[in-house]
XYZ file of C-alpha atoms in Angstrom:
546
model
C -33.676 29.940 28.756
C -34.062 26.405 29.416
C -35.919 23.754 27.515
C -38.325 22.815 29.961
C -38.920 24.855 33.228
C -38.005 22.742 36.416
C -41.176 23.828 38.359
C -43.170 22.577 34.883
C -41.654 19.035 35.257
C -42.450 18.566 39.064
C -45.891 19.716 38.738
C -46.633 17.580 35.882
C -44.946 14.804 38.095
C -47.601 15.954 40.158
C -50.268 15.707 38.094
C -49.064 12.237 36.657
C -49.919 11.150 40.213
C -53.381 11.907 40.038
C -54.463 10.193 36.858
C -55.553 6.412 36.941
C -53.054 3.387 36.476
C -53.825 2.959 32.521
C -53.079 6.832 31.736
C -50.125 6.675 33.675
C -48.354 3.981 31.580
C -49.632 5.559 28.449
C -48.059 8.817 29.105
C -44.578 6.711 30.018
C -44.853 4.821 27.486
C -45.265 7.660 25.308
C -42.275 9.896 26.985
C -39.906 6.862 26.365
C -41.142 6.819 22.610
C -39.925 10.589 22.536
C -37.053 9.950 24.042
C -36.054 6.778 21.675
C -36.996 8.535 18.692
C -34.561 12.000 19.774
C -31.888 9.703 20.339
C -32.247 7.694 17.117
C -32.437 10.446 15.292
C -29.000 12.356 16.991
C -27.770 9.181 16.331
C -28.729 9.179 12.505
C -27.838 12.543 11.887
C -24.376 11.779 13.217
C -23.755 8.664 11.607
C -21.664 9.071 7.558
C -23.362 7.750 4.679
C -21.956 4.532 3.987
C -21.066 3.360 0.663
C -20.116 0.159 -1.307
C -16.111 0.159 -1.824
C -15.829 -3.324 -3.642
C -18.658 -5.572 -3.751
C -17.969 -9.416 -3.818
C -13.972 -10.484 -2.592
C -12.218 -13.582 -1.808
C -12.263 -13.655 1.802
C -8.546 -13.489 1.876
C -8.755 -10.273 0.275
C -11.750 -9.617 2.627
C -9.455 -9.043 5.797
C -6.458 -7.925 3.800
C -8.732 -5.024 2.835
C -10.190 -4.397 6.452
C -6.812 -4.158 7.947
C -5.301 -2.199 5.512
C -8.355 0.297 5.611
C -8.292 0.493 9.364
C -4.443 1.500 9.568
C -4.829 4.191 7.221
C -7.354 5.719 9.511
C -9.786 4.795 7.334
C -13.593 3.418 8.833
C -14.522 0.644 7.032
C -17.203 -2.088 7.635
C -18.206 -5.098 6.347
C -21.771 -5.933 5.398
C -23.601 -8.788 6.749
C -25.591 -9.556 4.245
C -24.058 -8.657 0.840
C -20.601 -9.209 2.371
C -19.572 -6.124 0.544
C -17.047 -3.345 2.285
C -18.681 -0.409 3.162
C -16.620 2.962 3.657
C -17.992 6.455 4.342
C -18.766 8.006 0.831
C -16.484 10.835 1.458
C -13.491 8.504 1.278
C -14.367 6.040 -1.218
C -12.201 7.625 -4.081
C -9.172 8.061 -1.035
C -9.523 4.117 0.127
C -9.376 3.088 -3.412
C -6.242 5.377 -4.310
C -4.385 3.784 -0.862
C -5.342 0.613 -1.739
C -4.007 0.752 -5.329
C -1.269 2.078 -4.430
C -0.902 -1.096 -2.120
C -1.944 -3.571 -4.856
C -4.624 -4.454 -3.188
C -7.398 -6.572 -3.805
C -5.315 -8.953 -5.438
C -8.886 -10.988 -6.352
C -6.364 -14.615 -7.277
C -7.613 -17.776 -5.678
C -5.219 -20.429 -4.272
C -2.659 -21.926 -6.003
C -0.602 -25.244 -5.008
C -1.716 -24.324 -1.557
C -5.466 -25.931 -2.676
C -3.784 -29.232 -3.398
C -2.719 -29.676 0.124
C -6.448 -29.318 1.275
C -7.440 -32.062 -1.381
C -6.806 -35.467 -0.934
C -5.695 -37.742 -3.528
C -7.245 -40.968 -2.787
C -9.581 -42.891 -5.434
C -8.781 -39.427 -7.601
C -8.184 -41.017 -10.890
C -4.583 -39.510 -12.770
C -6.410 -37.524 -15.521
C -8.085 -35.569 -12.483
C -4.695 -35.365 -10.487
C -2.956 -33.688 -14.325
C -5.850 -31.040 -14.315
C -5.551 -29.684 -10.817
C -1.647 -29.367 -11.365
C -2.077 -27.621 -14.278
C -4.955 -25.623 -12.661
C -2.590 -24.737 -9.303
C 0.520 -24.241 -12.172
C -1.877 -21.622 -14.155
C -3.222 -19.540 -10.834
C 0.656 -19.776 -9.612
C 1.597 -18.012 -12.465
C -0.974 -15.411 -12.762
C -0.384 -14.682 -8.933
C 3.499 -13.997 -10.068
C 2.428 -12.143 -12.990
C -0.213 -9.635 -10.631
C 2.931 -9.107 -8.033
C 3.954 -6.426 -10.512
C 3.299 -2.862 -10.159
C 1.716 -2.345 -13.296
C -0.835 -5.350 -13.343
C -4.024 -5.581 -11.259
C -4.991 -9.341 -12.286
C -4.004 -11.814 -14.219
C -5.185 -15.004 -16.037
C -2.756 -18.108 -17.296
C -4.414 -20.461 -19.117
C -1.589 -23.683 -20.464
C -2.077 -25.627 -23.291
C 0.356 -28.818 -22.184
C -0.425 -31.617 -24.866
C 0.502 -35.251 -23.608
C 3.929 -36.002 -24.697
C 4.472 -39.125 -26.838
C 8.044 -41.619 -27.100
C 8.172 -40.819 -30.618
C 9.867 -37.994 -31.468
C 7.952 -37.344 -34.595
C 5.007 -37.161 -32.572
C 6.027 -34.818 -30.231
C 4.178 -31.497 -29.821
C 5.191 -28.153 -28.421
C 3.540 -26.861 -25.296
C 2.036 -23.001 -25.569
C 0.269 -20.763 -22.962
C -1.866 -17.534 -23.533
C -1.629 -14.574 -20.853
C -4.539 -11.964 -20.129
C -3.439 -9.132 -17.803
C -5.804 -6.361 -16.339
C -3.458 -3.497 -16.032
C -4.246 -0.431 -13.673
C -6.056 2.820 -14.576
C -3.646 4.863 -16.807
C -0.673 2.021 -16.477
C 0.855 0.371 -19.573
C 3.972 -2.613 -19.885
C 6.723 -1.799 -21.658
C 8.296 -4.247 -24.824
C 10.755 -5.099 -22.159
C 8.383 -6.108 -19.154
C 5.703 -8.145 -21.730
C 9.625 -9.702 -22.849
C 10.121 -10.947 -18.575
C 6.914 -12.203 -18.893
C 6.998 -14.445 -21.946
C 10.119 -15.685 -20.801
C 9.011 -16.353 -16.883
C 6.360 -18.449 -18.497
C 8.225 -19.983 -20.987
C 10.647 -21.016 -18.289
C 8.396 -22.609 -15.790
C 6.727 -24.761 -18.455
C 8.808 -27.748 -19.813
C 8.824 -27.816 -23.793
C 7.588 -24.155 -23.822
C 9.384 -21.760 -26.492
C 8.875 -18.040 -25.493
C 7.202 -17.418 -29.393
C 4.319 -19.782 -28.442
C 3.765 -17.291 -25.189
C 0.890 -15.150 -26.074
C 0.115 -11.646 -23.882
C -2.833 -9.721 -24.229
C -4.562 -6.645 -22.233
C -7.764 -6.167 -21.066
C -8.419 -4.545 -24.057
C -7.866 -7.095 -26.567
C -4.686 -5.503 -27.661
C -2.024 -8.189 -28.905
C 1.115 -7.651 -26.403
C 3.536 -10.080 -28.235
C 3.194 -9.171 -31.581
C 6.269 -7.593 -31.930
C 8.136 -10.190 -29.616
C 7.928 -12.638 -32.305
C 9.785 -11.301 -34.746
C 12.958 -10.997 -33.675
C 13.744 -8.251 -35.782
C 10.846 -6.024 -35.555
C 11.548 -6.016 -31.675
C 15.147 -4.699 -32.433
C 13.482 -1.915 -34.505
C 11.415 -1.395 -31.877
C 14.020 -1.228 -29.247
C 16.298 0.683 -31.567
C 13.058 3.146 -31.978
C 13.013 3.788 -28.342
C 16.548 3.850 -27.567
C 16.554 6.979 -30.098
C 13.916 8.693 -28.446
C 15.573 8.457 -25.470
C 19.080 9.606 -26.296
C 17.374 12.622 -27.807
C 14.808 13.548 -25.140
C 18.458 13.828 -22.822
C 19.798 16.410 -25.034
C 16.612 18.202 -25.295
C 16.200 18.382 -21.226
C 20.146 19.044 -21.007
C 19.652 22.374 -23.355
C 16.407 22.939 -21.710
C 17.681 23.280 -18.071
C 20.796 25.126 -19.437
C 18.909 27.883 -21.076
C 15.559 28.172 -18.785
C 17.558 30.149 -15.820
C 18.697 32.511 -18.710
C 15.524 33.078 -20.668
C 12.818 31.910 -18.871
C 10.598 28.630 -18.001
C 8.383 28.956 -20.931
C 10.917 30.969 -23.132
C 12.904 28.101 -25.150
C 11.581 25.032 -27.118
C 14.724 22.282 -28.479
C 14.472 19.823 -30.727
C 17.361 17.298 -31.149
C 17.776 14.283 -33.948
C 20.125 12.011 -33.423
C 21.675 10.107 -36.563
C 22.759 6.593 -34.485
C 24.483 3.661 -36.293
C 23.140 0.458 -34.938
C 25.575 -1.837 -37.201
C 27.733 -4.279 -35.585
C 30.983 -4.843 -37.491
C 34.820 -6.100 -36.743
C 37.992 -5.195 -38.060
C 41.369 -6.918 -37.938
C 44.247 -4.586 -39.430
C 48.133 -5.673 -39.522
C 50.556 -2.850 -40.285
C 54.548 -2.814 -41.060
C 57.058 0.242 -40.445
C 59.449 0.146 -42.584
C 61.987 2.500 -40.948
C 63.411 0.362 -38.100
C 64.299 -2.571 -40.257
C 66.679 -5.411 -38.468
C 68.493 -8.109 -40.358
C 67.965 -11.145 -38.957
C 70.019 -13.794 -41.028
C 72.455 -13.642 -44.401
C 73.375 -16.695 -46.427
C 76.004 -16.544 -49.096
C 76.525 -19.510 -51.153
C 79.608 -19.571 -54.111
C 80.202 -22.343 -56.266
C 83.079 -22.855 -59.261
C 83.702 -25.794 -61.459
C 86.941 -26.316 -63.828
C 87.226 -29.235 -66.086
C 86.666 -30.957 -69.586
C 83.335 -31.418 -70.599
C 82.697 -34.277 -73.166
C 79.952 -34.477 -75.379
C 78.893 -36.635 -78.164
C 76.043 -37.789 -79.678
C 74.347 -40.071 -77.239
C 73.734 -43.202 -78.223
C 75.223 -46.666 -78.770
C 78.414 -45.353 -80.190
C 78.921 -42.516 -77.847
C 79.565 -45.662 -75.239
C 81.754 -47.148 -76.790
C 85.737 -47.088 -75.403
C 88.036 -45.082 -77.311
C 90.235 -46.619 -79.977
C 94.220 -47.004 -79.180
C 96.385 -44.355 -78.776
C 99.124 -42.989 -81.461
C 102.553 -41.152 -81.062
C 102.397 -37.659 -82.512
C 105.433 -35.745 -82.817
C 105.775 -32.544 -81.432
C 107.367 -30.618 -83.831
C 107.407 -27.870 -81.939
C 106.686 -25.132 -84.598
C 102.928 -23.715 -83.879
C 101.717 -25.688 -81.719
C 99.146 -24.230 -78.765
C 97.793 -26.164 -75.835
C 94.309 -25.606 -75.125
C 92.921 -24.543 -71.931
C 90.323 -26.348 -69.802
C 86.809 -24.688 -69.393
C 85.650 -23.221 -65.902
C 82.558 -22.113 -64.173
C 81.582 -20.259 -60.559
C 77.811 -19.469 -59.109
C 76.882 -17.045 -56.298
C 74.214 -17.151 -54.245
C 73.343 -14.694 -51.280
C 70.239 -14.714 -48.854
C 69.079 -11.979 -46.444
C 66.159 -11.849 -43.790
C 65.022 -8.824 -42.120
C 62.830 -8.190 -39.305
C 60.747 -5.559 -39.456
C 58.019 -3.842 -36.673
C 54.626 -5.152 -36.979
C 51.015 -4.643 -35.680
C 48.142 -6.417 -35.625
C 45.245 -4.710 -34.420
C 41.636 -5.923 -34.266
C 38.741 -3.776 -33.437
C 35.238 -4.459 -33.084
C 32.497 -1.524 -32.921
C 29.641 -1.182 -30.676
C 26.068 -0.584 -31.248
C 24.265 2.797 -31.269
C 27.747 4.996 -32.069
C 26.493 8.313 -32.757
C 27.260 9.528 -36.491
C 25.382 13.053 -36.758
C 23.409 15.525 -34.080
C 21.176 17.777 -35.304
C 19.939 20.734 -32.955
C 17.431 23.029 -33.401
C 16.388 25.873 -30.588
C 13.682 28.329 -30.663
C 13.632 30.975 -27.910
C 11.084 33.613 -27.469
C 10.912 37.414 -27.714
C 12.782 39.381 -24.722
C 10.045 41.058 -22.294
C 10.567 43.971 -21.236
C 8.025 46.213 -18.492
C 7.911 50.111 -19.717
C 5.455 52.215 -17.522
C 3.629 49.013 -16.558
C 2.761 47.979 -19.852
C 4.600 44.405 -20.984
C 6.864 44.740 -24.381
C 8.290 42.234 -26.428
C 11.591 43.292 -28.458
C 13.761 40.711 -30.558
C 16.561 39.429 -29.768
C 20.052 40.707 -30.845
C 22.323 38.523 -32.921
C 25.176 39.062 -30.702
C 22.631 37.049 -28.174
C 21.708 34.450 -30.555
C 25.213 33.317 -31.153
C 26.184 33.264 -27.534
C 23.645 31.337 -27.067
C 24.354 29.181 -29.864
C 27.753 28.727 -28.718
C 26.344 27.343 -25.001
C 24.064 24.886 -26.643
C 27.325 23.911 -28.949
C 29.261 22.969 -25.612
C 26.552 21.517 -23.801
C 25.841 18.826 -26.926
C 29.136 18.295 -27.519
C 29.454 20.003 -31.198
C 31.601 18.175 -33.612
C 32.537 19.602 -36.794
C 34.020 16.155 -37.906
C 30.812 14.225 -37.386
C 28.751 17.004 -39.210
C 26.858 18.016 -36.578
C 24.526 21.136 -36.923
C 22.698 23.690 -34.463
C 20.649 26.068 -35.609
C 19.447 28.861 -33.064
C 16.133 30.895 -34.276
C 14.284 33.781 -32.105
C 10.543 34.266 -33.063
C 7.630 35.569 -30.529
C 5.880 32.950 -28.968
C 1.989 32.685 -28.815
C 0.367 33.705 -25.703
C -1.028 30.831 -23.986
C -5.148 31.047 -23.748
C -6.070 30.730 -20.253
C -9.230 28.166 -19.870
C -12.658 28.693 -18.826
C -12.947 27.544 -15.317
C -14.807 24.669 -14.776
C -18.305 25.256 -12.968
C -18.313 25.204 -9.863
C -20.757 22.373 -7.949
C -23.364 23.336 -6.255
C -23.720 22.827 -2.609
C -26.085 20.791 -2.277
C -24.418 18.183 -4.637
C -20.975 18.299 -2.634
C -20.110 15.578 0.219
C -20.072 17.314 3.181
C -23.829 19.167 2.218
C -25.623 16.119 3.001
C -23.783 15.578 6.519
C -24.358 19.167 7.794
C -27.952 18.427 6.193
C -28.754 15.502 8.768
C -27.416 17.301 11.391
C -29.534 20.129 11.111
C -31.928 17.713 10.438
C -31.376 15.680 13.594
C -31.473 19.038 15.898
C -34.863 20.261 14.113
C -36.640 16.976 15.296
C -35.268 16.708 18.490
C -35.812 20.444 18.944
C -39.936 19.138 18.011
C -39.740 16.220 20.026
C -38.959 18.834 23.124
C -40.675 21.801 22.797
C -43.691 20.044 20.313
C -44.537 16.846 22.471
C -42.442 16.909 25.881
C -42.799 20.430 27.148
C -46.512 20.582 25.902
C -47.568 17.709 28.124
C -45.261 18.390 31.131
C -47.405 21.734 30.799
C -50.778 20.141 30.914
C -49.952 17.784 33.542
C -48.460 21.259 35.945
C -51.915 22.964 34.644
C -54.181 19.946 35.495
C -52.238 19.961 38.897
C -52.998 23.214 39.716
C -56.690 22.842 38.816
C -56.649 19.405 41.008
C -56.038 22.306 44.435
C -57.709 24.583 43.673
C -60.926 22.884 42.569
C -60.696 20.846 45.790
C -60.472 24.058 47.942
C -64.094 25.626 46.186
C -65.269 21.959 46.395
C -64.469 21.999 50.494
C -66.538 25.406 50.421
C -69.214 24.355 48.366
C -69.476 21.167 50.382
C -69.836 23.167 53.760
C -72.437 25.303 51.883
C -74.895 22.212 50.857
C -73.370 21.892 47.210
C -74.066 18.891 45.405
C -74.354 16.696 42.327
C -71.488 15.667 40.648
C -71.570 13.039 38.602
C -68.684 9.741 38.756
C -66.575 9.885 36.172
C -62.826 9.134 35.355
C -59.926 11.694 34.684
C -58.913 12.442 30.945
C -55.993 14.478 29.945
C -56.974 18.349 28.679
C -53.908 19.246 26.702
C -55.431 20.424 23.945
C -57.892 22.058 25.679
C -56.521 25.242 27.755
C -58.873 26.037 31.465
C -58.884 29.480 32.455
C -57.305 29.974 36.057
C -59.630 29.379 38.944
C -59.609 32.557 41.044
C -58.540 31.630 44.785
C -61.203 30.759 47.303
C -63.060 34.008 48.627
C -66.359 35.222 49.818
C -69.135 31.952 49.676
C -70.450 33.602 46.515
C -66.815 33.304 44.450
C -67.043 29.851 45.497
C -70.244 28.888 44.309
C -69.181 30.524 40.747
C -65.808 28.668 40.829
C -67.144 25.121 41.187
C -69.997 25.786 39.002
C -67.297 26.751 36.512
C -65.291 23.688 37.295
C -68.005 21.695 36.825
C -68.940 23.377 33.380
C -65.753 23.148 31.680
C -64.193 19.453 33.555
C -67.109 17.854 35.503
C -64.925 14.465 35.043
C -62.140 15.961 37.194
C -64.393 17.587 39.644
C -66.496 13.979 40.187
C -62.874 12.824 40.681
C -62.053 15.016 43.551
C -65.293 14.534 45.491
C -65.105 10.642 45.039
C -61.133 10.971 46.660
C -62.910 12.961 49.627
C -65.472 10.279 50.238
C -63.239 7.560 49.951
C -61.337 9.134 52.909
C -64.597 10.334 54.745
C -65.821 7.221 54.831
């Protein structure tokens, strides 16, 4: 069935032709109104809602944004008068994911490219210091928002005027502000790179008078500062993550065997973070080699005088007197003698000299503790839990032994326990939003919207007055035929009027010309119910007469 008949539009074509100039151009200008407002509206129903993805931006940003928007498939605009970018609300949360993921908008002015735009002349040299610092600052906080973690960033650089004096001299400091992402966090070591990039691009600038801090007012570079509460820190962490290891190792070893939610480790990890050095020099003493003897021997024969020192012991001995020999008992006396040995012996022997210096983070004790969950077993459909056997327990102790690398010299310990684990409470599901509330409700709702008003433009304003003009066309023939009869009878007395438009206003059929006496009752009819229309016709057939 069609929307409007074919035969209904030519006859109200028709009957557009026999009203005046004025009516004419109303009723066109009224069609085109219908027609405007059907298309505005399929147009509007069609058209997403449009919603506000970042308000204000750096123009820079600006087109980054658009571009990167419009290669992700993404429809973006940009509004004229706010200047904001304007996505369909559907993909609001989706645009801001990709462009997060892209680092995007990066929302940092210019840097040192501002100075080149600036000219120098009749700028006095305080002014010239504070836009270097200002380009050095945003310079800066553009490196520091290249990370992944950081959204924006803020330097600000406290650079005191140096003096010749070195007394007078004072240290430069700076004070960083990041905006990390959603969820995102730096690390000691990352907080660390920065307080050292800044420290290095500043002259004068030690990294303890760098100062980070988050969005949140949370101190970054508190434990920075003290040299040894970052150690403990990084000692703290380096822990953790040696343990975590051997938990996932024994974790992945066991879950094929018992199950993904069957086993729960625990590991501590005794580590030795003392630095020391050791020199050692030993000696065997059972391949000695002799390397040298000296013997020395000394003997001495002879009279040895003595006296009593002094002035007479110096004098020379008196003259000598004859004694007779008389031969009977007489001895000779022998002279005194002396010897002295001396004997000297080097060896070699094997030595070696050994010196040793030991790491960081050596491992001193591991400490292992398992728990692993009840055995399930499925009897006539019905779930049943049933301990574990010892026999089990200590093969499985002796995997967990090999995959930590047990050492009974170290001390280490593993303890395997079974015990039945608590069934995990399933959650309420969340409710469920209602339809009208979800995204896509509101665009099926303007499209059904769209087709109910064009559906009442048609059949409520269109087809309605193509109808009255085909009606008013028919009425126009077949008045004028009972006219023509009543005319050749002596009928007369219609008034001059002008034509008006009967749409609201329905005419009962005029029964074809007949006898005289049907006539008569037809145009007295006409003339009762549209005397306007029937003054029309009879002023068209003098007009012509005449």
């Amino acid at each position: 069935m069609a929307l409007v008949n074919t035969e209904e539009v030519s006859a109200g074509l028709a009957g557009m032709s026999g009203l005046n100039a004025f009516r004419q151009i109303g009723l066109m200008l009224g069609l085109a109104a219908s027609v405007a407002i059907g298309v505005t509206v399929v147009l509007w129903s069609w058209t997403p809602n449009y919603g506000v993805l970042y308000g204000a931006l750096e123009e820079r940003d600006v087109s980054t944004v658009l571009d990167a928007l419009r290669q992700g498939g993404i429809d973006a605009k940009l509004d004229e008068a706010t200047g904001a970018i304007l996505v369909p609300k559907n993909n609001i949360h989706d645009a801001r994911i990709k462009l997060a993921s892209m680092g995007l908008p990066k929302g940092v002015s210019a840097g040192f490219d501002a100075l080149e735009n600036k000219s120098s002349f009749g700028v006095s040299q305080f002014m010239e210091k504070a836009r270097y610092q200002r380009a050095l600052e945003i310079e800066l906080a553009r490196t520091i928002s290249s990370l992944s973690n950081v959204k924006n960033a803020r330097v600000h650089l406290a650079v005191p005027r140096q003096s010749v004096f070195v007394r007078n001299r004072k240290k430069s400091s700076a004070s960083v502000v990041v905006d990390l992402f959603p969820g995102r966090s730096l690390e000691s070591g990352q907080v660390s790179a920065i307080t050292h990039m800044v420290s290095s691009s500043i002259p004068e600038l030690d990294v303890s008078s760098v100062t980070v801090v988050n969005q949140r007012g949370k101190l970054l570079t508190s434990g920075s500062a003290n040299l040894q509460i970052a150690r403990t820190g990084a000692q703290f962490e380096y822990i953790n993550k040696f343990e975590q290891a051997y938990i996932n190792r024994i974790e992945r070893l066991l879950e094929p065997i018992l199950g993904s939610e069957s086993v729960r480790a625990q590991v501590t990890a005794d580590i030795d973070f003392t630095s020391s050095e050791q020199t050692q020099e030993s000696f065997n003493p059972d391949a000695p080699a002799l390397r040298s003897d000296q013997t020395t021997v000394e003997e001495s024969t002879g009279v040895i005088s003595g006296g009593v020192p002094g002035a007479l012991t110096n004098q020379p001995p008196a003259a000598g007197t004859v004694q007779e020999n008389t031969g009977v008992g007489t001895e000779v006396a022998s002279a005194p003698s002396s010897s002295n040995r001396r004997e000297i012996r080097n060896y070699e022997l094997d030595k070696t000299i050994s010196h040793t210096r030991f790491s960081m983070g050596r491992l001193k004790r591991l400490s292992v503790a398992v728990v692993v969950d009840d055995k399930l077993t499925v009897v006539d459909g019905n779930t049943t839990r049933l301990p574990r056997t010892p026999e089990e327990l200590a093969r499985l102790s002796s995997l967990i032994k090999e995959a930590v690398g047990f050492s009974v010299r170290r001390g280490d310990t593993v303890n395997v326990m079974n015990s039945s684990f608590t069934v995990p409470v399933v959650p309420e599901p969340l409710p469920e939003v209602p339809i009208w509330e979800q995204g896509w409700a509101l665009d099926i709702g303007k499209k059904i919207l769209g087709g109910l008003l064009v559906l009442i433009v048609l059949f409520g304003i269109l087809k309605p007055i193509m109808r009255s003009l085909a009606t008013q066309s028919k009425e126009m023939v077949a008045v004028g035929a009972a006219a023509g009869s009543v005319a050749a009878g002596g009928a007369e007395g219609m008034a001059e009027d002008t034509v008006t438009l009967g749409a609201t206003q329905d005419i009962p059929a005029i029964p074809a010309p007949g006898s005289y006496e049907q006539n008569i009752i037809t145009a007295n009819k006409a003339v009762e119910q549209d005397p306007k229309l029937v003054a029309q016709v009879v002023k068209n057939w003098v007009a012509n007469d005449g």
